[in-house]
mmCIF file of C-alpha atoms in Angstrom:
data_model
loop_
_atom_site.group_PDB
_atom_site.id
_atom_site.type_symbol
_atom_site.label_atom_id
_atom_site.label_comp_id
_atom_site.label_asym_id
_atom_site.label_seq_id
_atom_site.Cartn_x
_atom_site.Cartn_y
_atom_site.Cartn_z
ATOM 1 C CA MET A 4 5.647 45.883 31.999
ATOM 2 C CA LYS A 5 8.326 48.410 31.110
ATOM 3 C CA LYS A 6 11.811 46.939 31.195
ATOM 4 C CA ARG A 7 13.819 48.191 34.157
ATOM 5 C CA GLU A 8 16.610 50.381 32.873
ATOM 6 C CA VAL A 9 20.064 49.288 34.006
ATOM 7 C CA GLN A 10 22.372 52.270 33.748
ATOM 8 C CA ALA A 11 25.561 52.071 31.674
ATOM 9 C CA SER A 12 28.142 54.751 31.033
ATOM 10 C CA VAL A 13 29.066 53.181 27.671
ATOM 11 C CA LYS A 14 26.911 54.483 24.802
ATOM 12 C CA ASP A 15 27.626 51.808 22.200
ATOM 13 C CA GLU A 16 24.519 49.578 22.469
ATOM 14 C CA ARG A 17 26.128 46.638 20.678
ATOM 15 C CA LEU A 18 29.100 46.721 23.026
ATOM 16 C CA VAL A 19 26.801 47.024 26.039
ATOM 17 C CA LYS A 20 24.881 43.931 24.933
ATOM 18 C CA LYS A 21 28.086 41.987 24.272
ATOM 19 C CA ARG A 22 29.609 42.846 27.649
ATOM 20 C CA ARG A 23 26.392 42.174 29.532
ATOM 21 C CA ASP A 24 25.979 38.789 27.855
ATOM 22 C CA GLU A 25 29.511 37.936 29.014
ATOM 23 C CA MET A 26 28.668 39.221 32.466
ATOM 24 C CA ILE A 27 25.477 37.136 32.690
ATOM 25 C CA LYS A 28 27.318 33.989 31.661
ATOM 26 C CA GLY A 29 30.014 34.497 34.295
ATOM 27 C CA ALA A 30 27.605 35.553 37.026
ATOM 28 C CA VAL A 31 25.187 32.662 36.486
ATOM 29 C CA SER A 32 27.958 30.132 37.045
ATOM 30 C CA LEU A 33 29.067 31.910 40.224
ATOM 31 C CA PHE A 34 25.549 32.389 41.606
ATOM 32 C CA LYS A 35 24.838 28.710 41.096
ATOM 33 C CA GLU A 36 28.066 27.670 42.822
ATOM 34 C CA LYS A 37 28.255 30.229 45.661
ATOM 35 C CA GLY A 38 24.887 31.943 45.831
ATOM 36 C CA PHE A 39 24.067 35.581 45.166
ATOM 37 C CA HIS A 40 25.212 37.050 48.506
ATOM 38 C CA ARG A 41 28.547 35.223 48.613
ATOM 39 C CA THR A 42 29.480 36.260 45.080
ATOM 40 C CA THR A 43 31.318 39.561 44.713
ATOM 41 C CA THR A 44 31.223 41.953 41.775
ATOM 42 C CA ARG A 45 34.987 41.497 41.468
ATOM 43 C CA GLU A 46 34.455 37.757 40.956
ATOM 44 C CA ILE A 47 31.769 38.460 38.357
ATOM 45 C CA ALA A 48 34.139 40.773 36.497
ATOM 46 C CA LYS A 49 36.916 38.154 36.546
ATOM 47 C CA ALA A 50 34.551 35.407 35.321
ATOM 48 C CA ALA A 51 33.372 37.706 32.533
ATOM 49 C CA GLY A 52 36.954 38.428 31.478
ATOM 50 C CA PHE A 53 37.339 42.090 32.371
ATOM 51 C CA SER A 54 38.306 44.373 35.255
ATOM 52 C CA ILE A 55 36.075 45.571 38.086
ATOM 53 C CA GLY A 56 36.326 49.071 36.630
ATOM 54 C CA THR A 57 35.035 47.858 33.281
ATOM 55 C CA LEU A 58 32.214 46.001 35.038
ATOM 56 C CA TYR A 59 30.901 49.226 36.547
ATOM 57 C CA GLU A 60 30.733 50.806 33.118
ATOM 58 C CA TYR A 61 27.848 48.402 32.332
ATOM 59 C CA ILE A 62 26.026 47.965 35.666
ATOM 60 C CA ARG A 63 25.707 49.864 38.935
ATOM 61 C CA THR A 64 24.963 47.088 41.439
ATOM 62 C CA LYS A 65 25.253 43.328 41.722
ATOM 63 C CA GLU A 66 21.459 43.163 41.796
ATOM 64 C CA ASP A 67 21.445 44.619 38.280
ATOM 65 C CA VAL A 68 22.846 41.280 37.093
ATOM 66 C CA LEU A 69 19.766 39.412 38.336
ATOM 67 C CA TYR A 70 17.591 41.891 36.448
ATOM 68 C CA LEU A 71 19.630 41.206 33.324
ATOM 69 C CA VAL A 72 19.295 37.431 33.773
ATOM 70 C CA CYS A 73 15.527 37.781 34.111
ATOM 71 C CA ASP A 74 15.252 40.089 31.102
ATOM 72 C CA SER A 75 17.441 37.800 29.018
ATOM 73 C CA ILE A 76 15.126 34.832 29.634
ATOM 74 C CA TYR A 77 12.023 36.885 28.918
ATOM 75 C CA ASP A 78 13.501 38.404 25.739
ATOM 76 C CA HIS A 79 14.432 34.977 24.350
ATOM 77 C CA VAL A 80 10.966 33.567 25.052
ATOM 78 C CA SER A 81 9.284 36.669 23.637
ATOM 79 C CA GLU A 82 11.353 36.539 20.446
ATOM 80 C CA ARG A 83 10.489 32.874 19.825
ATOM 81 C CA LEU A 84 6.786 33.254 20.576
ATOM 82 C CA GLN A 85 6.466 36.399 18.497
ATOM 83 C CA GLU A 86 7.358 34.288 15.467
ATOM 84 C CA ASP A 87 4.390 32.045 16.251
ATOM 85 C CA LEU A 88 2.082 35.020 16.733
ATOM 86 C CA GLU A 89 3.040 36.262 13.272
ATOM 87 C CA HIS A 90 2.921 32.861 11.528
ATOM 88 C CA LYS A 91 -0.265 30.775 11.191
ATOM 89 C CA GLN A 92 -2.127 32.935 13.701
ATOM 90 C CA GLY A 93 -4.921 31.256 15.609
ATOM 91 C CA THR A 94 -4.086 27.694 14.608
ATOM 92 C CA LEU A 95 -3.366 24.671 16.772
ATOM 93 C CA GLU A 96 -0.178 24.188 14.799
ATOM 94 C CA SER A 97 1.071 27.651 15.820
ATOM 95 C CA LEU A 98 0.290 26.853 19.454
ATOM 96 C CA LYS A 99 2.128 23.543 19.169
ATOM 97 C CA HIS A 100 5.169 25.305 17.677
ATOM 98 C CA GLY A 101 4.990 27.945 20.394
ATOM 99 C CA ILE A 102 5.117 25.312 23.117
ATOM 100 C CA GLY A 103 8.047 23.563 21.434
ATOM 101 C CA ASN A 104 9.959 26.818 20.992
ATOM 102 C CA TYR A 105 9.396 27.762 24.636
ATOM 103 C CA PHE A 106 10.678 24.392 25.842
ATOM 104 C CA ARG A 107 13.762 24.801 23.647
ATOM 105 C CA VAL A 108 14.488 28.221 25.193
ATOM 106 C CA ILE A 109 14.243 26.592 28.626
ATOM 107 C CA ASP A 110 16.740 23.957 27.503
ATOM 108 C CA GLU A 111 19.145 26.599 26.179
ATOM 109 C CA MET A 112 18.899 28.736 29.339
ATOM 110 C CA GLN A 113 18.709 26.078 32.052
ATOM 111 C CA GLU A 114 21.407 27.631 34.228
ATOM 112 C CA GLU A 115 19.904 31.131 34.014
ATOM 113 C CA ILE A 116 16.452 29.830 34.924
ATOM 114 C CA LEU A 117 17.733 27.854 37.909
ATOM 115 C CA VAL A 118 19.651 30.868 39.198
ATOM 116 C CA MET A 119 16.728 33.223 38.689
ATOM 117 C CA TYR A 120 14.430 31.068 40.823
ATOM 118 C CA GLN A 121 17.024 30.168 43.426
ATOM 119 C CA GLU A 122 18.005 33.784 43.963
ATOM 120 C CA THR A 123 14.669 35.616 43.826
ATOM 121 C CA LYS A 124 14.805 35.555 47.641
ATOM 122 C CA SER A 125 17.861 37.797 47.366
ATOM 123 C CA LEU A 126 15.983 40.555 45.569
ATOM 124 C CA ASN A 127 14.689 43.618 47.391
ATOM 125 C CA LYS A 128 11.058 44.717 47.613
ATOM 126 C CA GLU A 129 11.385 46.728 44.416
ATOM 127 C CA ALA A 130 13.091 44.017 42.404
ATOM 128 C CA LEU A 131 11.055 40.955 43.386
ATOM 129 C CA PRO A 132 7.710 42.164 41.947
ATOM 130 C CA TYR A 133 9.513 42.967 38.690
ATOM 131 C CA VAL A 134 10.828 39.410 38.332
ATOM 132 C CA LEU A 135 7.476 37.862 39.251
ATOM 133 C CA LYS A 136 5.703 40.152 36.788
ATOM 134 C CA LYS A 137 8.029 38.968 34.023
ATOM 135 C CA GLU A 138 6.923 35.402 34.733
ATOM 136 C CA ILE A 139 3.283 36.444 34.408
ATOM 137 C CA GLU A 140 4.073 38.183 31.119
ATOM 138 C CA MET A 141 5.503 34.937 29.730
ATOM 139 C CA ALA A 142 2.231 33.195 30.619
ATOM 140 C CA ASP A 143 0.365 36.114 29.014
ATOM 141 C CA MET A 144 2.130 35.411 25.706
ATOM 142 C CA PHE A 145 0.754 31.882 25.722
ATOM 143 C CA GLU A 146 -2.639 33.197 26.771
ATOM 144 C CA LYS A 147 -2.607 35.343 23.638
ATOM 145 C CA LEU A 148 -1.713 32.345 21.437
ATOM 146 C CA ILE A 149 -4.467 30.241 22.995
ATOM 147 C CA THR A 150 -7.026 33.061 22.781
ATOM 148 C CA LEU A 151 -6.314 33.437 19.053
ATOM 149 C CA CYS A 152 -7.084 29.723 18.638
ATOM 150 C CA VAL A 153 -10.364 30.188 20.504
ATOM 151 C CA GLU A 154 -11.311 33.246 18.435
ATOM 152 C CA ASN A 155 -10.496 31.295 15.274
ATOM 153 C CA GLY A 156 -12.763 28.432 16.314
ATOM 154 C CA GLU A 157 -9.862 26.012 16.775
ATOM 155 C CA LEU A 158 -10.543 25.592 20.492
ATOM 156 C CA ASN A 159 -13.536 25.979 22.773
ATOM 157 C CA LEU A 160 -12.210 27.098 26.145
ATOM 158 C CA THR A 161 -13.442 29.432 28.880
ATOM 159 C CA GLU A 162 -11.391 32.406 30.037
ATOM 160 C CA LYS A 163 -10.317 30.541 33.173
ATOM 161 C CA GLN A 164 -9.356 27.471 31.170
ATOM 162 C CA ILE A 165 -7.208 29.640 28.903
ATOM 163 C CA LYS A 166 -5.423 31.122 31.923
ATOM 164 C CA ILE A 167 -4.745 27.806 33.659
ATOM 165 C CA LEU A 168 -3.492 26.280 30.404
ATOM 166 C CA SER A 169 -1.057 29.143 29.824
ATOM 167 C CA HIS A 170 0.406 28.773 33.319
ATOM 168 C CA THR A 171 0.547 24.986 32.955
ATOM 169 C CA ILE A 172 2.669 25.374 29.819
ATOM 170 C CA ILE A 173 5.076 27.670 31.688
ATOM 171 C CA VAL A 174 5.454 25.218 34.583
ATOM 172 C CA GLU A 175 5.903 22.162 32.371
ATOM 173 C CA GLY A 176 8.627 23.943 30.451
ATOM 174 C CA GLN A 177 10.417 24.915 33.669
ATOM 175 C CA MET A 178 10.178 21.326 34.899
ATOM 176 C CA TRP A 179 12.671 20.350 32.190
ATOM 177 C CA SER A 180 15.187 22.539 34.014
ATOM 178 C CA PHE A 181 14.167 21.992 37.658
ATOM 179 C CA ARG A 182 13.980 18.194 37.379
ATOM 180 C CA ARG A 183 16.686 17.726 34.804
ATOM 181 C CA TRP A 184 18.580 15.429 37.168
ATOM 182 C CA THR A 185 16.059 12.707 36.295
ATOM 183 C CA LEU A 186 14.068 13.837 33.232
ATOM 184 C CA GLN A 187 17.121 14.322 31.042
ATOM 185 C CA LYS A 188 18.245 10.788 31.806
ATOM 186 C CA LEU A 189 14.891 9.442 30.666
ATOM 187 C CA PHE A 190 14.070 11.597 27.627
ATOM 188 C CA THR A 191 15.697 13.621 24.899
ATOM 189 C CA LEU A 192 14.471 17.203 24.637
ATOM 190 C CA GLU A 193 12.405 16.413 21.543
ATOM 191 C CA GLU A 194 10.844 13.371 23.244
ATOM 192 C CA TYR A 195 9.943 15.546 26.221
ATOM 193 C CA ILE A 196 8.400 18.215 23.976
ATOM 194 C CA GLU A 197 6.405 15.591 22.073
ATOM 195 C CA MET A 198 5.084 13.850 25.168
ATOM 196 C CA GLN A 199 4.231 17.029 27.058
ATOM 197 C CA THR A 200 2.537 18.530 24.011
ATOM 198 C CA GLU A 201 0.446 15.387 23.568
ATOM 199 C CA TYR A 202 -0.452 15.515 27.252
ATOM 200 C CA LEU A 203 -1.445 19.187 27.068
ATOM 201 C CA PHE A 204 -3.564 18.770 23.959
ATOM 202 C CA SER A 205 -5.195 15.653 25.349
ATOM 203 C CA GLY A 206 -6.302 17.791 28.275
ATOM 204 C CA ILE A 207 -7.507 20.557 25.975
ATOM 205 C CA ASN A 208 -9.624 18.117 23.988
ATOM 206 C CA GLY A 209 -10.994 16.721 27.208
ATOM 207 C CA VAL A 210 -12.332 20.076 28.424
ATOM 208 C CA SER A 211 -13.415 21.366 24.996
ATOM 209 C CA GLN A 212 -16.979 21.095 23.789
ATOM 210 C CA ASP A 213 -15.982 19.949 20.321
ATOM 211 C CA ASP A 214 -13.937 17.124 18.804
ATOM 212 C CA ASN A 215 -10.719 19.007 18.026
ATOM 213 C CA GLU A 216 -7.844 16.659 17.337
ATOM 214 C CA VAL A 217 -4.204 17.402 16.685
ATOM 215 C CA ASN A 218 -1.924 15.167 14.668
ATOM 216 C CA PHE A 219 1.406 15.175 16.520
ATOM 217 C CA SER A 220 3.126 12.955 13.995
ATOM 218 C CA LYS A 221 3.556 15.857 11.550
#
């Protein structure tokens, strides 16, 4: 899906990225505390450390900020998984690393992820499909990793099994954020990654037609 273009009057791309990152950080905190509708653009500007006039040099509407939050999450996940697509393609080890990297992005962007899901109801009919499509694209990246393993003979899964596994990975990663109030008291991030990866691969081996095994102690 083509990234939605958020208009900016400033032409310096590095400055635009810097200011928007500051804006996202300030807005996420406000959205979580007050909700999307009760937060004003003036408050976002103040939280980001610049004036309302400066804010409108980088966005046009408050809704643009939710787009930027969504794109930021997707870009971070895409960047991490692309490394796994380029390294050790079609191996169970690359899939394992991909899962771990995705979970670590979730950990780093917990606030953004919570806000994105809490506030999707605030998006209009044009914006909501865009956000939901981004979620599907994240699952598609895992589907590609899993399919490479199948094509390489590392796994024996049907097309439907590949799809459900990719979505399961997405949900289990998000659970670290959504249920952090209890999970993060019970496990460290690395313990959670290890246990969930073991669980996922145990399920893969259970539905596969061969005797694939993964050594998680490496």
